[in-house]
Amino acid sequence: MFQSLLYQFKLRFRMINPFDIKQEFKFLNNTQQQCTLHSKEQLNQSTYLMRFAISQQDQCLGTRIGQYISLNDPKFDINTTRYYCPISRIDDVGMFDLLVHAIYAENKNFSTHITTLNEGHILNINGPFTNYLYHGYGHIEVPKYNINSNYQYIGIIAESSAIAAFFQLIEGIATNGDNTHIGLLYVADTLEELVLMEELIWYMEEKKINATFMLRSEKDPINKLFSGPKGQMKSVHLQQYLPQPNDQTLILVCGSRAFKKEAKQQLEYINHQNIAII
């Protein structure tokens, strides 16, 4: 316990790299372990914020920014594994948070099943796995695209609950004295689908990130209170709200398959070269 408290002290005062966790403080070790549902909060009709406890209360989960975990339920009658990006801080001890989007369908699926669980339910957890790795201070690695370099500007395009893939990145840069510029275009159909807004707006107000929230639906009455762009995402929006294309800019995209395809086409149209689809 003393070692863990000392580690937290060193993280807080930047005596060690805040974008990495020493191995002895990591709960995950690429073998199947267990976690326990601690609490859940419904954010909108289909999205939940879920907190899980790990058995080693003085350890961190063990993912780095850009990594994810797998979950499955041994009591679920369909053997299904689902992958999630944690949204809690990588140095949080004894717990981790997930943003879970329930996909409602006639057939049973794990993403809906997990939102019906009660506190205390035990799930199997495995990982970490890697989408990308943020080493801190502009250095990012995306193995799929052979990207391993430093960037001054990082543009993010996220659709609805897919913001989970980048929330740790935004939070890490905004709270660790990292001067890398973040430009976020966050797209959804309705205002309620824009989750984690309170935190993102706070980072905007503190001038840690530039963020634009965009609604594709123009029929929702609540849109009258919304001052951001509306309608379908077009290349002009990417030009206006994201960092300009150059060698020092990397664009990250996550969302539905159709959304990612559309975003990539529009980014290439306006001459972005460094694009990573997550």
Short mmCIF file of C-alpha atoms in Angstrom, two decimals:
data_model
loop_
_atom_site.label_atom_id
_atom_site.label_comp_id
_atom_site.label_asym_id
_atom_site.label_seq_id
_atom_site.Cartn_x
_atom_site.Cartn_y
_atom_site.Cartn_z
CA MET A 1 0.00 0.00 0.00
CA PHE A 2 2.81 2.43 0.87
CA GLN A 3 4.46 1.84 -2.51
CA SER A 4 1.18 2.61 -4.28
CA LEU A 5 0.71 5.87 -2.32
CA LEU A 6 4.29 6.86 -3.12
CA TYR A 7 3.64 6.17 -6.81
CA GLN A 8 0.52 8.33 -6.74
CA PHE A 9 2.53 11.13 -5.11
CA LYS A 10 5.20 10.93 -7.80
CA LEU A 11 2.55 10.97 -10.55
CA ARG A 12 0.88 14.04 -9.10
CA PHE A 13 4.12 16.00 -8.95
CA ARG A 14 5.38 14.75 -12.35
CA MET A 15 8.37 12.96 -10.92
CA ILE A 16 7.64 10.14 -13.36
CA ASN A 17 6.00 9.91 -16.79
CA PRO A 18 2.23 10.37 -16.21
CA PHE A 19 1.49 8.58 -19.48
CA ASP A 20 2.85 5.23 -18.31
CA ILE A 21 2.32 2.94 -15.33
CA LYS A 22 5.04 0.75 -13.86
CA GLN A 23 4.42 -2.95 -14.33
CA GLU A 24 4.16 -3.71 -10.60
CA PHE A 25 1.16 -1.38 -10.32
CA LYS A 26 -0.75 -2.95 -13.23
CA PHE A 27 -3.66 -5.32 -12.60
CA LEU A 28 -3.87 -6.60 -16.18
CA ASN A 29 -1.24 -9.10 -17.31
CA ASN A 30 -2.67 -10.58 -20.56
CA THR A 31 -4.37 -13.44 -18.69
CA GLN A 32 -8.05 -13.77 -17.89
CA GLN A 33 -8.98 -12.19 -14.56
CA GLN A 34 -12.18 -10.93 -12.99
CA CYS A 35 -13.80 -7.60 -12.23
CA THR A 36 -16.98 -6.69 -10.38
CA LEU A 37 -19.69 -4.27 -11.45
CA HIS A 38 -19.68 -1.49 -8.86
CA SER A 39 -22.23 0.97 -10.28
CA LYS A 40 -23.95 2.08 -13.46
CA GLU A 41 -25.57 5.29 -14.65
CA GLN A 42 -27.79 5.64 -17.71
CA LEU A 43 -26.66 8.67 -19.73
CA ASN A 44 -29.21 8.45 -22.54
CA GLN A 45 -31.58 5.93 -24.09
CA SER A 46 -28.83 3.49 -25.03
CA THR A 47 -25.58 4.59 -23.34
CA TYR A 48 -24.41 3.79 -19.82
CA LEU A 49 -21.49 4.85 -17.66
CA MET A 50 -20.39 1.71 -15.81
CA ARG A 51 -17.81 1.45 -13.04
CA PHE A 52 -16.02 -1.81 -12.27
CA ALA A 53 -13.88 -2.77 -9.29
CA ILE A 54 -10.74 -4.89 -9.52
CA SER A 55 -9.56 -7.20 -6.77
CA GLN A 56 -6.23 -5.41 -6.23
CA GLN A 57 -7.39 -2.13 -4.74
CA ASP A 58 -3.88 -0.64 -4.67
CA GLN A 59 -3.26 -1.30 -8.38
CA CYS A 60 -4.25 0.52 -11.57
CA LEU A 61 -6.13 -1.31 -14.30
CA GLY A 62 -2.96 -1.38 -16.39
CA THR A 63 -4.01 0.06 -19.75
CA ARG A 64 -2.18 2.95 -21.36
CA ILE A 65 -3.84 5.70 -23.37
CA GLY A 66 -5.10 4.12 -26.59
CA GLN A 67 -5.41 0.59 -25.21
CA TYR A 68 -8.59 -1.38 -24.51
CA ILE A 69 -9.87 -4.47 -22.69
CA SER A 70 -12.21 -7.38 -23.36
CA LEU A 71 -15.12 -8.47 -21.19
CA ASN A 72 -17.28 -11.58 -21.15
CA ASP A 73 -19.81 -12.98 -18.72
CA PRO A 74 -19.44 -16.66 -17.78
CA LYS A 75 -23.14 -16.70 -16.84
CA PHE A 76 -24.32 -15.32 -20.18
CA ASP A 77 -25.87 -18.10 -22.28
CA ILE A 78 -24.04 -16.91 -25.40
CA ASN A 79 -20.26 -17.06 -25.36
CA THR A 80 -19.57 -13.48 -26.42
CA THR A 81 -16.59 -11.23 -25.86
CA ARG A 82 -16.92 -7.47 -26.23
CA TYR A 83 -14.14 -4.88 -26.35
CA TYR A 84 -14.17 -1.53 -24.55
CA CYS A 85 -11.89 1.48 -24.14
CA PRO A 86 -11.68 2.63 -20.51
CA ILE A 87 -12.49 6.30 -19.93
CA SER A 88 -11.16 6.61 -16.37
CA ARG A 89 -7.66 7.93 -15.73
CA ILE A 90 -4.92 5.40 -16.32
CA ASP A 91 -3.61 6.07 -12.80
CA ASP A 92 -6.95 5.47 -11.02
CA VAL A 93 -6.51 2.63 -8.54
CA GLY A 94 -8.91 -0.20 -7.71
CA MET A 95 -11.45 0.62 -10.42
CA PHE A 96 -12.10 1.61 -14.02
CA ASP A 97 -14.97 3.21 -15.96
CA LEU A 98 -16.47 2.18 -19.28
CA LEU A 99 -18.87 3.87 -21.65
CA VAL A 100 -21.22 1.11 -22.83
CA HIS A 101 -23.53 1.55 -25.80
CA ALA A 102 -26.37 -0.98 -25.80
CA ILE A 103 -27.20 -2.30 -29.26
CA TYR A 104 -30.83 -3.34 -29.18
CA ALA A 105 -31.62 -6.24 -31.48
CA GLU A 106 -33.89 -9.29 -31.65
CA ASN A 107 -30.98 -11.62 -30.97
CA LYS A 108 -29.24 -11.58 -27.61
CA ASN A 109 -26.03 -9.58 -27.57
CA PHE A 110 -23.49 -8.79 -24.90
CA SER A 111 -23.62 -5.01 -25.17
CA THR A 112 -27.29 -4.99 -24.15
CA HIS A 113 -26.88 -7.80 -21.62
CA ILE A 114 -24.15 -5.98 -19.69
CA THR A 115 -26.39 -2.95 -19.09
CA THR A 116 -28.98 -5.15 -17.34
CA LEU A 117 -26.53 -6.50 -14.75
CA ASN A 118 -26.82 -5.65 -11.08
CA GLU A 119 -24.11 -4.36 -8.80
CA GLY A 120 -21.83 -7.13 -7.62
CA HIS A 121 -21.99 -9.14 -10.85
CA ILE A 122 -18.63 -10.67 -11.77
CA LEU A 123 -17.26 -10.54 -15.32
CA ASN A 124 -14.14 -11.93 -16.94
CA ILE A 125 -11.63 -9.33 -18.11
CA ASN A 126 -8.59 -9.66 -20.33
CA GLY A 127 -6.01 -7.37 -21.90
CA PRO A 128 -4.61 -4.95 -22.55
CA PHE A 129 -4.98 -4.73 -26.32
CA THR A 130 -3.80 -1.81 -28.44
CA ASN A 131 -5.57 0.50 -30.89
CA TYR A 132 -2.89 3.14 -30.51
CA LEU A 133 -0.40 4.19 -27.82
CA TYR A 134 0.04 7.74 -26.65
CA HIS A 135 3.49 8.07 -25.08
CA GLY A 136 2.91 11.69 -24.08
CA TYR A 137 3.84 15.15 -25.29
CA GLY A 138 2.89 14.57 -28.91
CA HIS A 139 4.43 11.12 -29.35
CA ILE A 140 1.82 8.69 -30.66
CA GLU A 141 2.10 5.19 -32.07
CA VAL A 142 -0.52 3.50 -34.27
CA PRO A 143 0.81 0.04 -35.22
CA LYS A 144 -1.88 -0.60 -37.85
CA TYR A 145 -0.66 2.37 -39.90
CA ASN A 146 3.06 2.14 -39.04
CA ILE A 147 2.77 5.50 -37.31
CA ASN A 148 5.31 6.15 -34.57
CA SER A 149 6.15 9.82 -34.43
CA ASN A 150 5.66 13.15 -32.70
CA TYR A 151 2.85 15.48 -33.72
CA GLN A 152 2.15 19.04 -32.69
CA TYR A 153 -1.52 18.83 -33.65
CA ILE A 154 -3.97 15.96 -33.12
CA GLY A 155 -7.40 16.18 -34.73
CA ILE A 156 -10.17 13.92 -33.47
CA ILE A 157 -13.42 13.03 -35.23
CA ALA A 158 -15.74 10.97 -33.02
CA GLU A 159 -19.32 9.79 -33.48
CA SER A 160 -21.61 9.52 -30.42
CA SER A 161 -20.36 6.95 -27.87
CA ALA A 162 -17.19 6.36 -29.92
CA ILE A 163 -15.78 9.33 -28.00
CA ALA A 164 -14.70 6.61 -25.53
CA ALA A 165 -11.80 5.72 -27.84
CA PHE A 166 -10.29 9.17 -27.31
CA PHE A 167 -11.47 10.38 -23.93
CA GLN A 168 -8.35 9.19 -22.07
CA LEU A 169 -6.21 10.90 -24.73
CA ILE A 170 -8.08 14.20 -24.29
CA GLU A 171 -8.02 13.96 -20.51
CA GLY A 172 -4.36 12.95 -20.43
CA ILE A 173 -3.22 15.86 -22.59
CA ALA A 174 -5.48 18.34 -20.80
CA THR A 175 -4.36 17.46 -17.27
CA ASN A 176 -0.66 16.60 -17.54
CA GLY A 177 0.94 19.77 -18.84
CA ASP A 178 1.07 18.42 -22.39
CA ASN A 179 1.11 21.25 -24.95
CA THR A 180 -0.04 19.10 -27.86
CA HIS A 181 -2.93 20.85 -29.60
CA ILE A 182 -6.24 18.94 -29.63
CA GLY A 183 -8.97 19.78 -32.13
CA LEU A 184 -12.15 17.74 -31.62
CA LEU A 185 -15.15 17.42 -33.93
CA TYR A 186 -17.78 15.45 -31.99
CA VAL A 187 -20.75 14.37 -34.14
CA ALA A 188 -24.11 12.85 -33.17
CA ASP A 189 -27.71 12.80 -34.36
CA THR A 190 -29.20 14.43 -31.25
CA LEU A 191 -27.95 16.42 -28.28
CA GLU A 192 -28.51 13.58 -25.82
CA GLU A 193 -26.14 11.36 -27.81
CA LEU A 194 -23.26 13.74 -27.06
CA VAL A 195 -22.06 12.11 -23.86
CA LEU A 196 -19.33 13.30 -21.45
CA MET A 197 -20.19 16.85 -22.50
CA GLU A 198 -19.65 18.36 -19.04
CA GLU A 199 -16.04 17.19 -18.94
CA LEU A 200 -15.31 18.17 -22.55
CA ILE A 201 -16.80 21.64 -22.10
CA TRP A 202 -14.70 22.14 -18.97
CA TYR A 203 -11.54 21.32 -20.91
CA MET A 204 -12.67 23.83 -23.55
CA GLU A 205 -13.29 26.55 -20.98
CA GLU A 206 -9.88 25.90 -19.46
CA LYS A 207 -8.46 26.31 -23.01
CA LYS A 208 -6.97 22.82 -22.96
CA ILE A 209 -8.71 21.71 -26.17
CA ASN A 210 -10.65 23.14 -29.10
CA ALA A 211 -13.92 21.28 -29.49
CA THR A 212 -16.90 21.58 -31.82
CA PHE A 213 -20.15 19.68 -31.27
CA MET A 214 -22.20 18.88 -34.36
CA LEU A 215 -25.76 17.57 -34.68
CA ARG A 216 -26.86 15.78 -37.85
CA SER A 217 -30.57 15.94 -37.02
CA GLU A 218 -32.21 19.31 -37.55
CA LYS A 219 -35.69 18.18 -36.49
CA ASP A 220 -35.10 17.75 -32.75
CA PRO A 221 -36.85 20.68 -30.95
CA ILE A 222 -34.00 20.84 -28.43
CA ASN A 223 -31.72 21.92 -31.25
CA LYS A 224 -33.07 25.44 -30.77
CA LEU A 225 -30.76 25.64 -27.74
CA PHE A 226 -27.79 24.31 -29.70
CA SER A 227 -25.40 26.79 -31.31
CA GLY A 228 -23.05 24.37 -33.10
CA PRO A 229 -23.17 23.27 -36.73
CA LYS A 230 -26.08 21.11 -37.88
CA GLY A 231 -26.71 18.75 -40.75
CA GLN A 232 -24.49 16.19 -42.44
CA MET A 233 -20.74 16.38 -41.91
CA LYS A 234 -18.98 17.83 -44.95
CA SER A 235 -15.39 18.55 -45.88
CA VAL A 236 -15.92 22.25 -45.15
CA HIS A 237 -16.58 21.33 -41.51
CA LEU A 238 -13.35 19.37 -41.32
CA GLN A 239 -11.44 22.30 -42.78
CA GLN A 240 -13.02 24.73 -40.34
CA TYR A 241 -12.85 22.75 -37.08
CA LEU A 242 -9.80 20.49 -37.35
CA PRO A 243 -6.05 21.28 -37.49
CA GLN A 244 -4.81 22.01 -40.99
CA PRO A 245 -3.15 19.22 -43.00
CA ASN A 246 0.64 19.16 -42.63
CA ASP A 247 3.44 16.92 -41.40
CA GLN A 248 2.79 17.96 -37.80
CA THR A 249 -0.92 16.97 -37.86
CA LEU A 250 -2.45 13.55 -37.19
CA ILE A 251 -6.19 12.91 -37.51
CA LEU A 252 -7.86 10.13 -35.49
CA VAL A 253 -11.36 8.86 -36.42
CA CYS A 254 -13.77 6.51 -34.64
CA GLY A 255 -17.44 5.71 -35.12
CA SER A 256 -19.66 3.41 -37.14
CA ARG A 257 -18.22 1.74 -40.22
CA ALA A 258 -20.11 4.10 -42.53
CA PHE A 259 -19.04 7.14 -40.50
CA LYS A 260 -15.37 6.19 -40.61
CA LYS A 261 -15.50 5.58 -44.36
CA GLU A 262 -17.17 8.93 -44.97
CA ALA A 263 -14.75 10.81 -42.72
CA LYS A 264 -11.71 9.23 -44.37
CA GLN A 265 -12.93 10.15 -47.86
CA GLN A 266 -13.55 13.76 -46.85
CA LEU A 267 -10.20 14.05 -45.07
CA GLU A 268 -8.36 12.78 -48.13
CA TYR A 269 -10.34 15.21 -50.29
CA ILE A 270 -8.95 18.15 -48.31
CA ASN A 271 -5.41 16.70 -48.48
CA HIS A 272 -4.92 15.21 -45.03
CA GLN A 273 -2.18 12.57 -45.29
CA ASN A 274 -1.78 11.38 -41.68
CA ILE A 275 -5.08 9.64 -40.89
CA ALA A 276 -5.67 6.76 -38.45
CA ILE A 277 -9.05 5.01 -38.35
CA ILE A 278 -9.55 3.50 -34.90
#
